[in-house]
GROMACS .gro file of C-alpha atoms in nm:
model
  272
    1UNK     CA    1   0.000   0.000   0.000
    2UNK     CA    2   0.105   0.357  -0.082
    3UNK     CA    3   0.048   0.706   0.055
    4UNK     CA    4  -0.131   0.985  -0.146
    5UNK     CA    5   0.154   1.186  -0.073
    6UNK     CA    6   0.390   0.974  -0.284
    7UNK     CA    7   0.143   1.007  -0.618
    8UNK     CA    8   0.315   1.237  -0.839
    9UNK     CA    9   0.221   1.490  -1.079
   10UNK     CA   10   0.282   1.240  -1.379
   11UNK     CA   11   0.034   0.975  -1.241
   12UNK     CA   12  -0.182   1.179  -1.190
   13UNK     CA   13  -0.189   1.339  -1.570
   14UNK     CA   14  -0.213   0.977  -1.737
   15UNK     CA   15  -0.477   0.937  -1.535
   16UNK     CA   16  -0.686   1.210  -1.635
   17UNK     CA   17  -0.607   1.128  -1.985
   18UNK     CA   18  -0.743   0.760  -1.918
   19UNK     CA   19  -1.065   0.878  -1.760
   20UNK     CA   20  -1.169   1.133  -2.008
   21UNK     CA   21  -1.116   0.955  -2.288
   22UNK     CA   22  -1.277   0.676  -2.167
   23UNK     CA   23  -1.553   0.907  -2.117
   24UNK     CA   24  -1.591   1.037  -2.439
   25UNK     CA   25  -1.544   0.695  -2.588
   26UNK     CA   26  -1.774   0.487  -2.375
   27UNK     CA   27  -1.966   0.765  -2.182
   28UNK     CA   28  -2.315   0.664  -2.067
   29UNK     CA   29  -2.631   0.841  -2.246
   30UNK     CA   30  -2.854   0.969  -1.945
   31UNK     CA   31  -3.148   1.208  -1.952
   32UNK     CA   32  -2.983   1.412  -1.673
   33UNK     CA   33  -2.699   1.415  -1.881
   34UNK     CA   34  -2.815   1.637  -2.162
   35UNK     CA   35  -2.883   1.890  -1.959
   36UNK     CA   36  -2.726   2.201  -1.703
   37UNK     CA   37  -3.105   2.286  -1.531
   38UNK     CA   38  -2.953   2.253  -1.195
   39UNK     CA   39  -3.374   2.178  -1.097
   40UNK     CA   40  -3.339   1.865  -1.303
   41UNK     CA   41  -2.907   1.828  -1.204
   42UNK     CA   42  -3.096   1.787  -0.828
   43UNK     CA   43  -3.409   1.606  -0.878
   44UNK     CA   44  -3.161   1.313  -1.047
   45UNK     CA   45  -2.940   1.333  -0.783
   46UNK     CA   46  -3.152   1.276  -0.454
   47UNK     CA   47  -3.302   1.018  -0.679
   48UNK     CA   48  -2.926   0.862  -0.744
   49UNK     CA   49  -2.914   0.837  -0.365
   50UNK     CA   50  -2.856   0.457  -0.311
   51UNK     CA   51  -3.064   0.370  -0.601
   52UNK     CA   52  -2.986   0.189  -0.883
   53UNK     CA   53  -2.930   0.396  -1.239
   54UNK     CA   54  -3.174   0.170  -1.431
   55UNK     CA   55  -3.458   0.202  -1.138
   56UNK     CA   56  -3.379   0.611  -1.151
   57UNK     CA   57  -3.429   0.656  -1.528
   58UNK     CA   58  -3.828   0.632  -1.569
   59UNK     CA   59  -3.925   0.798  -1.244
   60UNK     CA   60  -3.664   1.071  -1.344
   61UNK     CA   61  -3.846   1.136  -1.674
   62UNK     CA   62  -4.204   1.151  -1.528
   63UNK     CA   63  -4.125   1.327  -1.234
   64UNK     CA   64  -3.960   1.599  -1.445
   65UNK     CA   65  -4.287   1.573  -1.695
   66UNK     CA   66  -4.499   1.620  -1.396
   67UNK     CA   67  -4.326   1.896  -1.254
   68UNK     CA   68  -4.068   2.085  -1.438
   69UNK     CA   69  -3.954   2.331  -1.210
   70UNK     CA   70  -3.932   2.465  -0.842
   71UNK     CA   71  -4.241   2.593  -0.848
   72UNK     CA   72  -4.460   2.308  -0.986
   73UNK     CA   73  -4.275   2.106  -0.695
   74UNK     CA   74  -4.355   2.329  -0.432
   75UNK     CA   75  -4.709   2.308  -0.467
   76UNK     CA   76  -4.740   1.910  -0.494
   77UNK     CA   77  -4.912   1.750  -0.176
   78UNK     CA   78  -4.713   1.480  -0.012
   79UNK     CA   79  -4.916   1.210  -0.174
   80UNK     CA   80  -4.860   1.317  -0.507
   81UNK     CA   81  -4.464   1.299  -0.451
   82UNK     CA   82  -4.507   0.941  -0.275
   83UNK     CA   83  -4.704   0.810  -0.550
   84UNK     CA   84  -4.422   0.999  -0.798
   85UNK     CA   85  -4.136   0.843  -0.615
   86UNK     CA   86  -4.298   0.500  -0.521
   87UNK     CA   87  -4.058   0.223  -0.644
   88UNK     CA   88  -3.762   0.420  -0.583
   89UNK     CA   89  -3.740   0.333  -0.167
   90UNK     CA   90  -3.645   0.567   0.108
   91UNK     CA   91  -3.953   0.761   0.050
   92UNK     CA   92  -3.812   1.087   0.278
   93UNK     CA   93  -3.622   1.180   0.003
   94UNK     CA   94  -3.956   1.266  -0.180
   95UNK     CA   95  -4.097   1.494   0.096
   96UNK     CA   96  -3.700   1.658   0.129
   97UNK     CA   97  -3.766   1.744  -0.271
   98UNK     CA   98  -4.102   1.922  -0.155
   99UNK     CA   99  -3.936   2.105   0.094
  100UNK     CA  100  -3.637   2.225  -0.088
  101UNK     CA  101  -3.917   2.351  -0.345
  102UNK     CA  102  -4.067   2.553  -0.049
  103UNK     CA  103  -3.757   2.679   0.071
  104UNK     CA  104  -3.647   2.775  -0.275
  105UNK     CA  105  -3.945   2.928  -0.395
  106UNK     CA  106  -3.991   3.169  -0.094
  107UNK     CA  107  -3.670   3.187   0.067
  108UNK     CA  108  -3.431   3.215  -0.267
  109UNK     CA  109  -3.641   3.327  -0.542
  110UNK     CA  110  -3.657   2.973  -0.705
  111UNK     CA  111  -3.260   2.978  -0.773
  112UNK     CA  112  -3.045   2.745  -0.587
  113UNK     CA  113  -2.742   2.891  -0.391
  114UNK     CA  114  -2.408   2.846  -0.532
  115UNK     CA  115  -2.219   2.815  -0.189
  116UNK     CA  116  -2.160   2.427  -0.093
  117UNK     CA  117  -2.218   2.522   0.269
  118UNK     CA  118  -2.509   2.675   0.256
  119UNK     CA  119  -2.695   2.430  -0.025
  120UNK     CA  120  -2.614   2.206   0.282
  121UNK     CA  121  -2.882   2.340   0.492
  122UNK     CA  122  -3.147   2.253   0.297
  123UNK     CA  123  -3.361   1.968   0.282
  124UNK     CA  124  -3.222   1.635   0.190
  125UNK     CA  125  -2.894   1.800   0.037
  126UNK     CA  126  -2.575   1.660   0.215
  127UNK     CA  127  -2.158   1.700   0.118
  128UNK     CA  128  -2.164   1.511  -0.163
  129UNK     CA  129  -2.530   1.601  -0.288
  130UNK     CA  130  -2.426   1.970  -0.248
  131UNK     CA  131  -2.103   1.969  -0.476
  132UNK     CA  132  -2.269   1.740  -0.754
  133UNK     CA  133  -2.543   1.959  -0.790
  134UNK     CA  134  -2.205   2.249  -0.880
  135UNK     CA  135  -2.028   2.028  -1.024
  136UNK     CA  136  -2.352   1.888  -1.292
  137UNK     CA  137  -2.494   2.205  -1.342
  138UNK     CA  138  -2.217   2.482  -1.356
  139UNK     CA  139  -1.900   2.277  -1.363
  140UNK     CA  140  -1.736   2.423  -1.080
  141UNK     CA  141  -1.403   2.292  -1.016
  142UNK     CA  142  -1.504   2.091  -0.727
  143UNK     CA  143  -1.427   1.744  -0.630
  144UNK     CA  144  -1.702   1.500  -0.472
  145UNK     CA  145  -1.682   1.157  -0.334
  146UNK     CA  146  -1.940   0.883  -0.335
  147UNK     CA  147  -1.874   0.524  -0.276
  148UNK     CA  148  -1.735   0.414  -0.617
  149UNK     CA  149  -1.524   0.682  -0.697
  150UNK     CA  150  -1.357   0.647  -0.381
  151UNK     CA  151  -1.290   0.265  -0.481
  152UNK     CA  152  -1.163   0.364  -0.828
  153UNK     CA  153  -0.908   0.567  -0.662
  154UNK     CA  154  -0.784   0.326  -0.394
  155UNK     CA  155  -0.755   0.073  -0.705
  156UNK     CA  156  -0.600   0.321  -0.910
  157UNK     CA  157  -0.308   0.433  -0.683
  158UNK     CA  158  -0.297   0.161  -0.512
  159UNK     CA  159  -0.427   0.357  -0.168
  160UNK     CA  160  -0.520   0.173   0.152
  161UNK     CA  161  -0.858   0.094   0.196
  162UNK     CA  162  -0.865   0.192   0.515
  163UNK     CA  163  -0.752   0.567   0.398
  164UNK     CA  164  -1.005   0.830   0.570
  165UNK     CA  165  -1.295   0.953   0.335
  166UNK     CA  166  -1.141   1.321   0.421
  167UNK     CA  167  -0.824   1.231   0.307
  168UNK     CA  168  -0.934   1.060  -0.040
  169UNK     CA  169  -1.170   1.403  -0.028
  170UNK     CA  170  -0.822   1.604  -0.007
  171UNK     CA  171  -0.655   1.385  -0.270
  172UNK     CA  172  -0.941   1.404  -0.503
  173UNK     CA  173  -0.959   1.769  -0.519
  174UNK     CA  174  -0.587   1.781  -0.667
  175UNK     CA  175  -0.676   1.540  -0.919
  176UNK     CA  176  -0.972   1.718  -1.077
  177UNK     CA  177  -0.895   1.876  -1.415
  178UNK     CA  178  -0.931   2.282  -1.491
  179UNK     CA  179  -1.303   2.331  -1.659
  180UNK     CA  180  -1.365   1.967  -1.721
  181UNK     CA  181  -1.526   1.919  -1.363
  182UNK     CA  182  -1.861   1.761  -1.520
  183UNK     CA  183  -1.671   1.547  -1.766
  184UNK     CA  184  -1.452   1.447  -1.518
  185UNK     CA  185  -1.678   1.287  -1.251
  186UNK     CA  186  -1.903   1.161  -1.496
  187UNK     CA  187  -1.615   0.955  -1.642
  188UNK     CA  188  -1.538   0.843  -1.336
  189UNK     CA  189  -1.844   0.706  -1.227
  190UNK     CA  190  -1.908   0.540  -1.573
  191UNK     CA  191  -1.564   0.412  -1.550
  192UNK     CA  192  -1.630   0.249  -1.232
  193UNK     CA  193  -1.945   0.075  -1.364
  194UNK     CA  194  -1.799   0.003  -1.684
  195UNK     CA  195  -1.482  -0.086  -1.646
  196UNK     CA  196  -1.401  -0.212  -1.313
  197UNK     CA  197  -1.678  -0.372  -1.139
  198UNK     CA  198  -1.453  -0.708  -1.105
  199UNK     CA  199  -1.167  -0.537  -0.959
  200UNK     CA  200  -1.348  -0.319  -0.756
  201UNK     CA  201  -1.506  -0.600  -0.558
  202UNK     CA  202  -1.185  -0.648  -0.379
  203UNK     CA  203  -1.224  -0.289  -0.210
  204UNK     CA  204  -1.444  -0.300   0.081
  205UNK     CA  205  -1.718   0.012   0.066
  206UNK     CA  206  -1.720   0.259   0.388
  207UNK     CA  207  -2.088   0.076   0.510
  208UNK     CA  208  -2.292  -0.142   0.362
  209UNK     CA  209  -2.672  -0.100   0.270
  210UNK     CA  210  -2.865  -0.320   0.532
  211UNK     CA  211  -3.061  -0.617   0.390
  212UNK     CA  212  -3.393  -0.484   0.280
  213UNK     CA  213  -3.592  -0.816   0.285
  214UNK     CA  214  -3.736  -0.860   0.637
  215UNK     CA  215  -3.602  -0.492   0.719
  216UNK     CA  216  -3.777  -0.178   0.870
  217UNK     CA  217  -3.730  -0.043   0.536
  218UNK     CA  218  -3.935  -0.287   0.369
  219UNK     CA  219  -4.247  -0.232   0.633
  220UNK     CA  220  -4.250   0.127   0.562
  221UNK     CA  221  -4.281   0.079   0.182
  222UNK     CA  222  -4.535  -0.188   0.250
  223UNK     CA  223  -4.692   0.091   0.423
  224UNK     CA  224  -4.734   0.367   0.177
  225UNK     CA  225  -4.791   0.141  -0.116
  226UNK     CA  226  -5.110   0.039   0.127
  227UNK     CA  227  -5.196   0.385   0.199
  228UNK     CA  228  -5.173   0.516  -0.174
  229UNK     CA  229  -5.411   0.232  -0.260
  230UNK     CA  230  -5.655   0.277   0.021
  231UNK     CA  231  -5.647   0.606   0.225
  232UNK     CA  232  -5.683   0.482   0.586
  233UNK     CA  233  -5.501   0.107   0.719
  234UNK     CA  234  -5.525   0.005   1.046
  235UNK     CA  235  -5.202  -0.143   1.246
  236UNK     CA  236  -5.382  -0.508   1.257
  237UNK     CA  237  -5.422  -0.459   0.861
  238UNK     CA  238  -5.053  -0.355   0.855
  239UNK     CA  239  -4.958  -0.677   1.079
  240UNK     CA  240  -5.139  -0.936   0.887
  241UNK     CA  241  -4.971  -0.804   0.544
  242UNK     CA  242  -4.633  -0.787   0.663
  243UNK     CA  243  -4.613  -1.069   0.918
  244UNK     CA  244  -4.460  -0.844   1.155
  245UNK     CA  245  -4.600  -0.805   1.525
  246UNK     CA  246  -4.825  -0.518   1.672
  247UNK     CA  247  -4.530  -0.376   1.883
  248UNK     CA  248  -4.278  -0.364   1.610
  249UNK     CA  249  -4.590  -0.187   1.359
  250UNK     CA  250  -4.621   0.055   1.555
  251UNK     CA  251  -4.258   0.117   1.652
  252UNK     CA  252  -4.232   0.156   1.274
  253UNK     CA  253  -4.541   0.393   1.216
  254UNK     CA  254  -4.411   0.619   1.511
  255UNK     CA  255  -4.099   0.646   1.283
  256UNK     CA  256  -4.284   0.710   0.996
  257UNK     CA  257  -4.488   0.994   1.121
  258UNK     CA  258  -4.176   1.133   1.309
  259UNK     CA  259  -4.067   1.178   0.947
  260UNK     CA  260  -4.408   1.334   0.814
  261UNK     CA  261  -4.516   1.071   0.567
  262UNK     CA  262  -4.810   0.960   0.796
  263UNK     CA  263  -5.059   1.085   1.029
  264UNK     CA  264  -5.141   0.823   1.358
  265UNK     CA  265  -5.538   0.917   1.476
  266UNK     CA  266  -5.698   0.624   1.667
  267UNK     CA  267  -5.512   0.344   1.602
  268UNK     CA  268  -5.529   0.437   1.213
  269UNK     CA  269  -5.281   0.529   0.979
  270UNK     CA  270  -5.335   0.822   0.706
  271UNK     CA  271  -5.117   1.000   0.461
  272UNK     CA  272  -5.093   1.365   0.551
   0.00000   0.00000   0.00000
């Protein structure tokens, strides 16, 4: 294993070389691709979030035909973003969008803010979320980290995988190329998909998703898919669907409408 420090200047050129022309030669097609909206740059994004590219792709097109900008968003109830976003799991991310709308709309004119740090205080928008949405929409010469491009660079140089996310953070920024920022992480996340999922295998990711079959997670979907069908469900209804006892139900519900996505009245369950 090697250091970041001992990478030099030359490696780090033939690299960029490698991953942009890769890019232009192999570069996926993707809707969010073809365009610099930094509305639709963000709706794909919290999408991306632990979801699967192919999954993303149709609810990213309807979503974007169903509301085309901020201000559309902002006035969509919550069940018309769950049913928009069912299929696409961890359905907070669908009330964050309808709060970032809000916020926008009357707090920023309907423009989103160009500072990392304060995109970061809004809803659903984290450290990487925050510089993707720069990076996808006005190339800024920032450098962002998810999960696989932190992999491809371990491979690449030959890094520990035990290296702190900070420090990969650090080492990532020197490696990103002047006004090719989009390009850049693009290629790298296509050439992670593309190129080495074999080899990539062998580098252990941060944290792992937990199993969704049998999980919390899967309760709550079972949950809203019951509600968009019927309006009201009961916790017995809930039980005798899922398999799952009373106590852990309604542990789950009281989760759920910690979060906003339901309302608890009388032992019933109701969207808000």
């Amino acid at each position: 294993m090697r250091s970041i420090q001992s990478v030099s200047d030359d490696e780090i050129k033939a690299f960029r070389r490698k991953i942009l022309c890769f890019y232009r030669t192999h570069g996926r097609h993707l809707p969010w691709r073809t365009t610099t909206d930094p509305y639709r740059i963000t709706i794909a994004e919290i999408m991306l979030q632990q979801t699967q590219v192919e999954r993303v792709i149709p609810k990213y097109e309807a979503w974007i035909a169903q509301w085309p900008d901020w201000s559309s968003l902002s006035r969509a109830s919550t069940e018309q973003l769950l049913r928009a976003w069912s299929g696409l799991g961890y359905n907070r991310r669908a009330l964050f969008l309808g709060k970032l709308a809000n916020a926008l709309v009357h707090q920023f004119k309907g423009q989103l803010p160009h500072d990392p740090a304060l995109l970061e205080t809004l809803p659903g928008i984290g450290p990487y979320t925050s510089r993707a949405i720069l990076i996808f929409a006005f190339n800024r010469p920032l450098a962002t980290v998810d999960t696989n491009i932190r992999r491809v660079l371990i491979h690449q140089f030959g890094l520990s995988p035990s290296t702190s996310l900070e420090t990969i953070r650090r080492f990532a920024e020197r490696l990103v190329p002047k006004r090719l920022s989009r390009d850049w992480h693009n290629g790298l996340m296509d050439y992670s998909r593309l190129a080495l999922p074999k080899q990539l295998s062998s580098v252990p990711p941060l944290t792992r998703q937990s199993r969704f079959e049998g999980s919390a997670r899967q309760v709550r979907g079972e949950i809203i898919r019951m509600l968009l069908k019927g309006g009201k469900v009961t916790f017995r209804r809930i039980c005798r669907a899922t398999g799952r006892d009373l106590p852990t139900v309604e542990r789950i519900a009281a989760g759920m409408a910690k979060d906003g996505l339901i309302l608890l009245t009388k032992g019933k369950l109701t969207l808000p």
